[in-house]
Coordinates of N, CA and C in Angstrom, one line a residue:
Chain A
G1 N -77.1 -31.8 11.9 CA -75.7 -31.0 11.7 C -75.8 -30.9 10.2
A2 N -74.8 -30.5 10.3 CA -74.5 -29.5 9.3 C -75.8 -28.4 8.4
V3 N -76.2 -28.1 8.8 CA -77.1 -26.9 8.6 C -77.3 -25.6 8.3
V4 N -77.2 -24.6 7.2 CA -76.3 -23.8 6.1 C -78.2 -22.5 5.7
S5 N -77.8 -21.7 6.7 CA -78.8 -21.3 6.3 C -78.8 -19.4 5.2
Q6 N -79.7 -20.0 5.1 CA -79.4 -18.0 3.9 C -80.6 -16.9 3.9
H7 N -80.2 -15.7 4.9 CA -81.2 -14.9 4.8 C -80.5 -13.6 3.6
P8 N -81.8 -12.2 2.9 CA -83.0 -13.2 3.2 C -83.6 -14.4 1.7
S9 N -84.5 -14.7 2.4 CA -84.9 -15.8 1.6 C -85.2 -15.2 0.1
R10 N -85.9 -14.0 -0.1 CA -86.1 -12.6 -1.2 C -85.9 -11.8 -1.2
V11 N -86.2 -11.3 -1.8 CA -85.6 -9.5 -1.6 C -85.5 -9.0 -3.4
I12 N -86.5 -8.4 -3.3 CA -86.3 -6.9 -4.2 C -86.4 -5.5 -4.1
C13 N -85.6 -5.9 -5.9 CA -84.2 -4.0 -4.9 C -85.3 -3.2 -6.2
K14 N -85.0 -2.3 -6.1 CA -84.4 -1.6 -7.8 C -83.2 -1.1 -7.9
S15 N -83.3 -1.2 -9.0 CA -82.3 -1.4 -10.0 C -80.5 0.0 -9.9
G16 N -79.8 -0.7 -9.5 CA -79.4 0.1 -8.9 C -78.5 0.5 -7.5
T17 N -79.2 -0.2 -6.9 CA -79.3 0.0 -5.6 C -78.1 -1.5 -4.9
S18 N -77.8 -1.8 -3.6 CA -77.2 -3.5 -3.3 C -77.8 -3.8 -2.5
V19 N -77.1 -4.8 -2.8 CA -77.8 -6.3 -2.0 C -77.2 -6.9 -1.3
K20 N -77.3 -6.6 0.0 CA -75.8 -8.3 0.9 C -77.0 -9.3 1.1
I21 N -76.8 -10.4 1.1 CA -77.6 -11.7 1.0 C -75.8 -12.5 2.5
E22 N -76.6 -13.3 3.5 CA -76.1 -13.7 3.7 C -75.4 -15.4 4.3
C23 N -74.5 -15.8 4.4 CA -74.7 -17.1 4.4 C -74.3 -17.8 5.9
R24 N -74.7 -19.0 6.6 CA -74.5 -18.4 7.8 C -74.2 -20.3 8.3
S25 N -73.1 -21.5 8.8 CA -73.4 -22.0 9.1 C -73.6 -22.2 10.5
L26 N -74.6 -23.5 10.6 CA -75.4 -23.0 11.4 C -74.7 -24.0 13.4
D27 N -74.2 -24.8 12.5 CA -73.6 -26.3 13.4 C -72.4 -26.3 14.0
F28 N -71.9 -25.6 12.6 CA -70.2 -26.6 12.5 C -69.4 -25.3 11.5
Q29 N -68.4 -25.1 12.0 CA -67.5 -24.0 11.1 C -66.9 -24.1 9.8
A30 N -66.8 -23.3 8.8 CA -66.6 -23.6 8.1 C -66.0 -23.4 7.6
T31 N -64.4 -23.5 6.9 CA -63.8 -22.7 6.3 C -63.2 -22.6 5.0
T32 N -64.4 -23.0 4.6 CA -64.7 -23.1 2.9 C -65.9 -22.3 3.1
M33 N -66.6 -21.3 2.0 CA -67.6 -20.9 1.3 C -67.7 -20.9 -0.1
F34 N -68.8 -21.7 -0.5 CA -68.9 -21.3 -1.7 C -70.2 -20.7 -2.2
W35 N -69.8 -19.2 -3.4 CA -71.4 -19.1 -3.8 C -72.1 -19.2 -5.3
Y36 N -72.8 -19.6 -5.9 CA -73.8 -19.9 -6.7 C -74.8 -19.2 -7.4
R37 N -75.0 -19.3 -9.0 CA -75.9 -18.9 -8.9 C -77.1 -20.0 -10.2
Q38 N -78.1 -19.8 -9.7 CA -79.2 -20.1 -10.1 C -80.2 -19.6 -10.9
F39 N -79.6 -19.9 -12.3 CA -80.8 -19.7 -13.9 C -81.6 -20.6 -13.8
P40 N -83.8 -19.9 -13.6 CA -84.8 -21.0 -13.9 C -84.8 -21.9 -15.1
K41 N -84.7 -23.2 -14.6 CA -84.1 -24.2 -15.5 C -83.1 -24.3 -16.2
Q42 N -81.7 -24.1 -14.6 CA -80.9 -24.6 -15.3 C -79.9 -24.9 -13.7
S43 N -78.7 -25.3 -14.1 CA -77.7 -25.3 -13.5 C -77.1 -25.2 -12.3
L44 N -76.5 -24.5 -11.8 CA -75.7 -24.2 -11.1 C -74.4 -23.9 -11.4
M45 N -73.8 -22.8 -11.1 CA -72.9 -22.6 -11.9 C -71.8 -21.3 -10.7
L46 N -70.5 -21.9 -10.6 CA -70.3 -21.8 -9.5 C -69.1 -19.8 -9.7
M47 N -69.8 -19.2 -8.9 CA -69.4 -18.0 -8.8 C -67.8 -17.9 -8.2
A48 N -67.8 -17.7 -6.8 CA -66.4 -17.7 -6.3 C -66.7 -18.8 -5.2
T49 N -65.4 -18.8 -4.9 CA -64.8 -19.6 -3.1 C -64.1 -18.5 -2.3
S50 N -64.7 -18.4 -1.5 CA -64.6 -17.9 -0.1 C -63.6 -18.5 1.1
N51 N -63.1 -18.3 1.4 CA -61.8 -19.1 2.4 C -62.1 -17.5 3.5
E52 N -62.0 -18.0 5.1 CA -61.9 -17.5 5.8 C -60.8 -16.7 5.9
G53 N -60.6 -15.7 6.5 CA -60.2 -14.6 6.6 C -58.8 -13.9 4.9
S54 N -59.6 -14.5 4.0 CA -58.7 -14.3 2.9 C -59.4 -13.4 1.9
K55 N -59.8 -13.6 0.4 CA -60.0 -13.0 -0.5 C -60.5 -14.1 -1.1
A56 N -61.7 -13.4 -1.5 CA -62.4 -14.6 -2.6 C -62.7 -14.8 -4.1
T57 N -62.2 -16.0 -3.8 CA -61.7 -16.6 -5.3 C -62.7 -16.5 -6.6
Y58 N -62.7 -15.4 -7.5 CA -63.9 -16.1 -8.1 C -63.5 -16.0 -9.6
E59 N -64.5 -17.2 -9.9 CA -64.6 -17.7 -11.7 C -64.8 -17.1 -12.2
Q60 N -63.7 -17.1 -13.2 CA -63.8 -16.5 -15.0 C -65.1 -16.2 -15.7
G61 N -65.6 -14.9 -15.7 CA -66.6 -14.1 -16.1 C -67.1 -13.4 -15.0
V62 N -67.0 -13.4 -13.5 CA -67.6 -13.4 -12.4 C -66.5 -11.5 -12.4
E63 N -67.1 -10.7 -12.5 CA -66.5 -9.5 -11.7 C -66.9 -9.5 -10.5
K64 N -65.7 -9.4 -9.2 CA -65.6 -9.1 -8.1 C -65.8 -7.6 -7.7
D65 N -65.8 -6.7 -8.6 CA -66.2 -5.3 -8.5 C -67.7 -5.0 -7.8
K66 N -68.4 -7.0 -8.7 CA -69.5 -6.2 -8.9 C -70.5 -7.6 -7.5
F67 N -69.8 -8.7 -7.1 CA -70.1 -9.7 -7.0 C -69.2 -9.2 -5.1
L68 N -69.5 -8.5 -4.5 CA -68.3 -8.3 -2.9 C -69.3 -9.2 -2.2
I69 N -67.7 -10.3 -2.1 CA -67.9 -11.3 -0.9 C -66.5 -11.2 0.4
N70 N -67.1 -11.2 1.4 CA -66.5 -10.7 3.0 C -66.7 -12.1 3.2
H71 N -65.8 -13.0 4.3 CA -65.5 -14.2 4.6 C -64.8 -13.4 5.9
A72 N -65.8 -13.2 6.4 CA -65.5 -12.9 8.4 C -64.9 -13.4 9.1
S73 N -65.7 -14.4 9.1 CA -65.9 -15.7 10.8 C -66.1 -16.8 9.6
L74 N -65.5 -17.9 10.3 CA -65.6 -19.7 10.4 C -67.0 -20.1 10.0
T75 N -68.3 -18.9 10.5 CA -69.6 -19.3 10.2 C -70.8 -19.1 9.3
L76 N -70.0 -17.2 8.6 CA -70.6 -16.6 8.0 C -69.4 -16.0 7.1
S77 N -70.5 -15.3 5.9 CA -70.0 -14.7 4.9 C -71.2 -14.5 4.4
T78 N -70.9 -13.0 3.5 CA -71.9 -11.6 2.8 C -71.1 -12.5 1.5
L79 N -72.4 -11.9 0.6 CA -72.8 -11.4 -1.2 C -73.2 -10.5 -1.0
T80 N -72.7 -8.9 -1.5 CA -73.2 -7.9 -1.9 C -72.7 -7.2 -3.6
V81 N -74.6 -7.9 -3.7 CA -75.0 -8.1 -5.6 C -74.0 -5.5 -5.2
T82 N -73.4 -5.7 -6.0 CA -73.2 -3.6 -5.9 C -74.3 -3.3 -6.9
S83 N -74.7 -2.4 -7.1 CA -75.6 -1.6 -8.6 C -76.3 -2.3 -9.2
A84 N -76.7 -2.9 -8.4 CA -77.9 -4.3 -8.8 C -78.3 -3.4 -10.0
H85 N -78.9 -4.4 -11.5 CA -79.5 -4.1 -12.9 C -80.6 -5.6 -13.1
P86 N -81.4 -6.1 -14.1 CA -82.6 -6.2 -14.2 C -81.5 -7.6 -14.7
E87 N -80.5 -7.7 -15.5 CA -79.5 -8.7 -15.3 C -79.1 -10.1 -14.2
D88 N -79.1 -9.0 -13.2 CA -78.3 -9.4 -12.1 C -79.1 -10.7 -11.4
S89 N -80.7 -10.5 -11.7 CA -82.0 -10.8 -11.2 C -81.8 -12.8 -11.1
S90 N -81.8 -13.6 -10.1 CA -81.1 -14.8 -10.3 C -81.5 -15.7 -8.2
F91 N -81.2 -16.6 -8.9 CA -81.4 -17.3 -6.9 C -80.0 -17.8 -7.4
Y92 N -79.6 -17.3 -5.6 CA -77.7 -16.7 -5.2 C -78.3 -18.3 -4.2
I93 N -77.5 -19.2 -4.5 CA -77.2 -20.1 -3.1 C -76.1 -20.3 -3.0
C94 N -75.7 -20.5 -1.3 CA -74.4 -20.7 -1.0 C -74.1 -22.0 -0.6
S95 N -73.1 -22.1 -0.8 CA -72.6 -23.9 0.4 C -71.3 -23.4 1.2
A96 N -71.3 -24.2 2.5 CA -70.2 -24.3 3.2 C -70.1 -26.1 3.4
T97 N -68.7 -25.4 3.5 CA -68.1 -27.5 3.9 C -66.8 -26.9 5.2
L98 N -67.8 -28.4 5.9 CA -67.2 -28.8 6.9 C -66.0 -29.6 6.6
I99 N -66.2 -30.9 6.5 CA -64.9 -31.2 5.9 C -64.8 -30.8 4.2
T100 N -63.6 -31.4 3.7 CA -63.5 -30.6 2.8 C -64.4 -31.1 1.1
D101 N -64.9 -32.3 1.5 CA -65.5 -32.6 0.3 C -66.1 -32.8 -0.3
T102 N -67.9 -33.1 1.4 CA -69.0 -32.2 0.9 C -69.3 -30.8 1.3
Q103 N -70.0 -30.0 0.1 CA -70.7 -29.2 0.7 C -72.0 -29.1 0.9
Y104 N -72.5 -28.2 2.0 CA -74.0 -28.0 2.6 C -73.9 -27.0 1.7
F105 N -75.5 -27.2 1.2 CA -75.9 -26.0 0.5 C -76.7 -25.1 1.5
G106 N -77.0 -23.7 1.5 CA -78.2 -22.9 2.1 C -79.9 -23.7 1.0
P107 N -80.8 -22.0 1.6 CA -81.9 -22.5 1.1 C -82.1 -21.4 -0.5
G108 N -80.9 -21.1 -1.0 CA -81.4 -19.9 -1.4 C -81.9 -19.0 -1.6
T109 N -81.2 -17.3 -2.2 CA -82.0 -16.1 -1.7 C -82.0 -16.0 -3.4
R110 N -83.8 -15.4 -3.5 CA -84.2 -15.1 -4.9 C -83.7 -14.0 -4.6
L111 N -83.9 -13.4 -6.2 CA -83.2 -11.5 -5.5 C -83.9 -11.3 -8.0
T112 N -84.6 -10.5 -7.5 CA -85.7 -10.2 -8.6 C -84.9 -8.1 -8.6
V113 N -84.4 -8.2 -9.3 CA -84.0 -6.4 -9.6 C -85.1 -5.7 -11.0
L114 N -86.0 -4.3 -10.5 CA -86.8 -3.7 -11.0 C -86.4 -3.6 -12.0
Chain B
A1 N -59.6 -29.6 -16.9 CA -61.1 -29.9 -16.9 C -61.5 -30.7 -16.4
Q2 N -62.8 -30.7 -15.7 CA -63.4 -31.6 -15.1 C -65.2 -31.2 -15.3
S3 N -65.6 -32.1 -16.2 CA -67.1 -32.4 -16.2 C -68.4 -33.1 -15.9
V4 N -69.6 -33.2 -15.9 CA -70.4 -33.4 -15.5 C -72.0 -33.8 -17.2
A5 N -72.2 -34.9 -16.9 CA -73.3 -34.6 -18.3 C -74.2 -36.3 -17.8
Q6 N -75.9 -35.3 -17.5 CA -76.5 -36.0 -17.0 C -77.6 -36.0 -18.6
P7 N -77.7 -36.8 -19.2 CA -76.9 -36.4 -20.9 C -79.5 -36.6 -20.6
E8 N -80.3 -36.8 -19.6 CA -81.4 -37.0 -20.3 C -82.4 -36.0 -19.2
D9 N -82.2 -34.7 -19.6 CA -83.3 -33.7 -19.2 C -84.7 -34.3 -18.3
Q10 N -85.6 -35.5 -18.4 CA -86.8 -35.7 -17.5 C -86.4 -37.4 -17.4
V11 N -86.6 -37.7 -16.3 CA -87.3 -39.0 -16.0 C -88.4 -39.7 -15.4
N12 N -88.8 -40.3 -16.5 CA -90.5 -40.3 -15.6 C -91.2 -42.1 -15.9
V13 N -90.9 -42.1 -14.1 CA -91.2 -43.2 -13.6 C -92.8 -43.7 -12.8
A14 N -93.0 -44.4 -12.9 CA -94.6 -44.9 -12.6 C -93.6 -44.9 -10.8
E15 N -94.2 -44.9 -10.1 CA -94.5 -44.6 -8.3 C -94.7 -46.5 -7.9
G16 N -93.5 -47.1 -7.4 CA -93.3 -48.6 -6.9 C -92.3 -49.7 -7.9
N17 N -92.0 -48.1 -9.0 CA -91.7 -48.7 -10.2 C -90.0 -48.0 -9.1
P18 N -88.4 -49.1 -9.4 CA -87.2 -49.2 -10.0 C -86.6 -47.6 -10.8
L19 N -85.7 -46.7 -10.3 CA -85.8 -45.2 -11.3 C -84.4 -45.7 -10.9
T20 N -83.5 -45.2 -12.4 CA -82.4 -44.7 -12.5 C -82.0 -43.2 -13.8
V21 N -81.4 -42.6 -12.8 CA -81.0 -40.8 -13.1 C -79.3 -40.8 -13.5
K22 N -78.6 -40.7 -14.6 CA -77.9 -41.1 -15.0 C -77.1 -40.3 -15.2
C23 N -75.2 -39.7 -15.8 CA -74.6 -39.2 -15.0 C -73.5 -40.1 -16.0
T24 N -72.6 -39.0 -16.7 CA -71.2 -39.8 -15.9 C -70.2 -38.5 -16.6
Y25 N -69.2 -38.8 -16.3 CA -68.4 -38.3 -15.7 C -66.5 -37.5 -16.7
S26 N -66.1 -36.4 -16.5 CA -65.1 -36.9 -17.0 C -63.6 -35.4 -16.3
V27 N -63.6 -36.5 -15.9 CA -62.5 -35.3 -15.0 C -60.8 -35.9 -14.3
S28 N -59.7 -35.1 -14.7 CA -58.1 -36.1 -14.8 C -58.1 -36.4 -13.0
G29 N -57.8 -37.5 -12.2 CA -56.7 -38.2 -11.8 C -58.0 -38.7 -10.6
N30 N -58.5 -38.6 -9.5 CA -59.1 -39.5 -8.8 C -60.5 -38.4 -8.4
P31 N -62.2 -38.8 -9.3 CA -63.1 -38.5 -8.6 C -63.8 -38.1 -7.2
Y32 N -64.1 -37.2 -6.7 CA -64.8 -37.0 -5.9 C -67.1 -36.6 -6.5
L33 N -67.9 -38.1 -6.7 CA -68.7 -37.8 -7.1 C -69.8 -37.4 -6.1
F34 N -70.5 -37.1 -6.6 CA -72.1 -36.0 -5.5 C -72.8 -36.4 -6.3
W35 N -74.0 -36.5 -5.2 CA -75.6 -36.3 -5.4 C -76.5 -36.0 -5.1
Y36 N -76.8 -34.8 -5.4 CA -77.8 -33.3 -4.9 C -79.0 -33.9 -5.8
V37 N -80.2 -33.5 -4.7 CA -81.7 -33.3 -4.8 C -82.3 -31.5 -5.0
Q38 N -83.2 -31.4 -5.5 CA -84.0 -30.0 -5.2 C -85.0 -29.9 -5.3
Y39 N -86.0 -29.5 -5.2 CA -87.2 -29.6 -5.0 C -87.4 -27.6 -5.3
P40 N -88.5 -27.5 -5.7 CA -89.0 -26.3 -6.3 C -88.3 -25.2 -4.8
N41 N -87.5 -24.1 -5.8 CA -87.0 -22.8 -5.0 C -86.4 -23.6 -3.8
R42 N -85.9 -24.0 -3.8 CA -85.3 -24.1 -2.6 C -83.2 -25.0 -2.6
G43 N -82.5 -24.7 -1.5 CA -81.6 -25.0 -1.5 C -81.2 -26.4 -2.0
L44 N -79.8 -26.8 -2.5 CA -80.1 -28.5 -2.5 C -80.2 -29.2 -1.0
Q45 N -80.4 -30.3 -1.6 CA -80.1 -31.3 -0.7 C -79.1 -32.4 -0.7
F46 N -77.4 -32.3 0.4 CA -76.8 -34.1 -0.2 C -77.7 -35.6 0.1
L47 N -77.3 -35.8 -1.0 CA -78.0 -37.6 -0.7 C -76.7 -38.3 -0.9
L48 N -75.9 -38.4 -1.4 CA -75.0 -38.7 -1.9 C -73.0 -38.9 -2.1
K49 N -72.7 -39.9 -1.7 CA -71.2 -39.3 -2.9 C -70.6 -40.4 -2.7
Y50 N -69.2 -40.4 -3.5 CA -68.6 -41.4 -3.9 C -66.6 -40.5 -3.3
I51 N -66.2 -41.1 -2.3 CA -64.8 -40.7 -2.8 C -64.5 -41.4 -2.7
T52 N -64.3 -42.8 -2.1 CA -63.3 -43.7 -2.1 C -63.6 -45.2 -2.4
G53 N -63.5 -46.2 -2.1 CA -64.0 -47.7 -1.2 C -65.1 -48.7 -2.5
D54 N -65.3 -49.3 -1.3 CA -66.8 -49.6 -2.0 C -67.6 -49.0 -3.7
N55 N -68.0 -49.9 -4.7 CA -68.4 -49.1 -5.7 C -69.5 -48.5 -5.1
L56 N -70.6 -49.3 -4.7 CA -71.5 -49.2 -4.8 C -72.3 -48.2 -3.0
V57 N -72.0 -47.4 -3.9 CA -73.1 -46.1 -2.2 C -74.3 -46.3 -1.9
K58 N -74.7 -45.6 -0.9 CA -76.3 -45.9 -0.3 C -75.6 -44.5 1.0
G59 N -77.6 -43.6 0.4 CA -77.4 -42.2 0.4 C -78.4 -42.7 0.9
S60 N -79.4 -41.1 0.8 CA -80.1 -40.9 1.7 C -82.5 -41.2 0.9
Y61 N -83.1 -40.7 2.0 CA -84.1 -41.9 1.3 C -84.0 -43.2 0.6
G62 N -83.2 -43.9 0.8 CA -83.2 -44.8 -0.1 C -82.3 -45.3 -1.4
F63 N -81.5 -43.3 -1.8 CA -81.1 -44.1 -3.1 C -79.6 -44.1 -3.1
E64 N -79.4 -44.8 -3.4 CA -77.9 -45.4 -4.4 C -76.7 -45.2 -5.4
A65 N -75.9 -45.3 -5.4 CA -75.0 -44.7 -6.8 C -74.2 -45.6 -7.0
E66 N -74.1 -46.3 -8.8 CA -73.1 -46.8 -7.8 C -71.3 -46.7 -9.3
F67 N -70.2 -46.0 -9.2 CA -69.8 -45.4 -9.6 C -69.1 -46.5 -10.5
N68 N -68.9 -46.3 -11.6 CA -68.0 -47.4 -12.5 C -66.8 -46.4 -13.1
K69 N -66.1 -47.2 -12.4 CA -64.6 -46.3 -13.6 C -64.6 -46.3 -15.1
S70 N -64.6 -47.7 -15.5 CA -65.0 -47.7 -17.1 C -65.8 -47.4 -17.5
Q71 N -66.4 -47.3 -17.2 CA -67.6 -46.4 -17.6 C -67.6 -45.2 -17.2
T72 N -66.7 -44.3 -16.4 CA -66.6 -42.7 -15.7 C -68.2 -43.1 -16.1
S73 N -68.7 -43.2 -15.0 CA -70.3 -43.6 -14.9 C -70.5 -43.1 -13.0
F74 N -71.3 -43.1 -12.7 CA -72.3 -42.6 -11.3 C -74.0 -42.2 -11.1
H75 N -74.5 -43.5 -12.0 CA -75.9 -43.4 -12.1 C -76.7 -43.3 -10.5
L76 N -77.3 -43.0 -10.2 CA -78.1 -42.9 -9.2 C -79.7 -43.7 -9.5
K77 N -80.1 -44.7 -8.3 CA -81.1 -45.6 -8.6 C -81.1 -45.5 -7.0
K78 N -82.5 -46.2 -7.5 CA -83.4 -46.2 -5.8 C -84.1 -47.4 -6.7
P79 N -84.6 -49.1 -6.1 CA -85.1 -49.8 -6.1 C -86.6 -50.0 -6.2
S80 N -87.7 -48.1 -5.8 CA -88.4 -48.1 -5.5 C -88.9 -47.4 -5.1
A81 N -89.8 -46.4 -6.2 CA -89.7 -45.0 -6.0 C -91.4 -44.5 -6.0
L82 N -91.4 -43.2 -5.5 CA -91.9 -42.4 -4.7 C -92.7 -41.6 -5.3
V83 N -94.2 -41.1 -5.1 CA -94.5 -39.9 -5.8 C -93.9 -38.4 -5.5
S84 N -93.2 -39.3 -3.4 CA -92.5 -37.4 -3.0 C -90.9 -37.5 -3.4
D85 N -90.9 -38.4 -4.2 CA -89.0 -37.9 -4.9 C -89.0 -37.6 -5.8
S86 N -90.1 -37.2 -6.7 CA -90.5 -35.9 -7.9 C -89.7 -35.0 -7.7
A87 N -88.8 -35.2 -8.2 CA -87.8 -33.7 -7.7 C -87.0 -33.5 -9.2
L88 N -85.4 -31.7 -8.3 CA -84.8 -31.7 -10.3 C -83.5 -33.0 -9.2
Y89 N -82.6 -33.1 -9.9 CA -81.6 -34.3 -9.0 C -80.1 -33.8 -10.5
F90 N -78.9 -33.7 -9.5 CA -78.2 -32.7 -10.6 C -76.1 -34.0 -9.4
C91 N -75.9 -34.1 -10.7 CA -75.0 -34.9 -10.6 C -73.4 -33.9 -10.7
A92 N -72.6 -33.8 -9.0 CA -71.3 -32.7 -9.4 C -70.2 -33.5 -8.7
V93 N -68.9 -33.1 -9.8 CA -67.8 -33.9 -9.2 C -66.9 -33.1 -9.3
S94 N -66.2 -32.6 -8.1 CA -65.2 -32.3 -7.6 C -63.6 -33.0 -7.8
S95 N -62.2 -32.5 -7.4 CA -61.6 -33.0 -7.1 C -60.3 -32.1 -6.5
P96 N -59.8 -32.4 -5.9 CA -59.0 -32.1 -4.8 C -57.5 -31.4 -5.7
N97 N -57.3 -31.8 -7.1 CA -56.4 -31.2 -7.9 C -57.1 -30.0 -8.7
S98 N -57.9 -29.5 -8.6 CA -58.7 -29.2 -10.2 C -58.3 -27.4 -9.3
N99 N -57.8 -26.7 -10.4 CA -57.6 -25.3 -9.7 C -58.7 -24.7 -8.8
S100 N -60.0 -25.0 -8.7 CA -61.1 -24.3 -7.4 C -61.3 -25.5 -6.2
G101 N -59.7 -26.1 -6.4 CA -60.6 -27.1 -4.9 C -61.2 -27.6 -5.6
Y102 N -61.8 -27.5 -4.4 CA -63.3 -29.0 -3.5 C -64.4 -28.4 -4.2
A103 N -64.3 -27.4 -5.0 CA -65.5 -27.2 -5.8 C -66.1 -27.6 -6.9
L104 N -67.7 -27.6 -6.1 CA -68.7 -29.2 -7.4 C -68.7 -27.8 -8.6
N105 N -68.3 -29.5 -9.7 CA -68.9 -28.6 -11.1 C -70.4 -29.9 -11.6
F106 N -71.4 -28.9 -11.3 CA -72.9 -29.2 -11.7 C -72.9 -29.9 -13.1
G107 N -73.5 -31.2 -12.9 CA -74.5 -31.6 -14.5 C -75.6 -30.6 -14.2
K108 N -76.3 -30.2 -15.8 CA -77.2 -29.5 -15.9 C -78.5 -29.7 -15.0
G109 N -78.4 -31.0 -14.5 CA -79.4 -31.4 -14.0 C -80.5 -32.0 -14.9
T110 N -81.7 -33.6 -14.0 CA -82.4 -34.6 -14.1 C -83.6 -33.6 -13.1
S111 N -84.7 -33.7 -14.0 CA -86.1 -33.5 -13.8 C -86.7 -35.3 -13.7
L112 N -86.6 -35.6 -12.3 CA -87.7 -37.5 -12.1 C -89.3 -36.4 -12.1
L113 N -89.7 -37.1 -12.9 CA -91.5 -36.9 -12.0 C -91.5 -38.4 -12.2
V114 N -92.7 -39.4 -10.3 CA -93.0 -40.3 -10.2 C -94.2 -40.1 -10.4
T115 N -95.0 -40.5 -10.6 CA -96.3 -40.7 -10.9 C -97.2 -41.7 -10.4
P116 N -98.2 -41.0 -9.7 CA -99.1 -42.3 -9.0 C -99.8 -43.2 -9.5

């Protein structure tokens, strides 16, 4: 139980294009989903908290117009990296909560911007 | 503000020996403490958590952790390490009173290497 999927697992795009990453809770309804970013050999940094049906809450320093988050249903949240640049290359990981205290993580999406 | 410290970048242990991965925390109010494991190019897998109750928490794959309030620690332990335990381990803390709700604050991670 408590499985979270992400799609795609890897994406390579050209600078200036937009990329959408999907996060789905497969066997439970997630009232809250979180988006994290992880650089090589570093920890996860919280980017934003996404609640179904409401606007995402972004952490300080994260540009909301660049990282668009939509939480359209209790099982789906999307992160769109708009006008991607090489510095946006990273490992993006989402998580979802069934009960508020435990997060279940997706397998991550490796974004490479050329 | 809440934070987590993992003082060791890497822990090396021989297979069959006990292992400990250290974690200390700082949080206002009651902490919710977690351990996750990450294999290369994968997401995080939940190991165990402490919310309340018994200070010794047992989790997946034979791991356990002890909550020590006086030392503000939550060290991860396993009595007998396996080569397959080699991975990156993250300690994390959240607090329902924080501005980000139940969002997790992660330590920097500790790489565990178990040698045959």
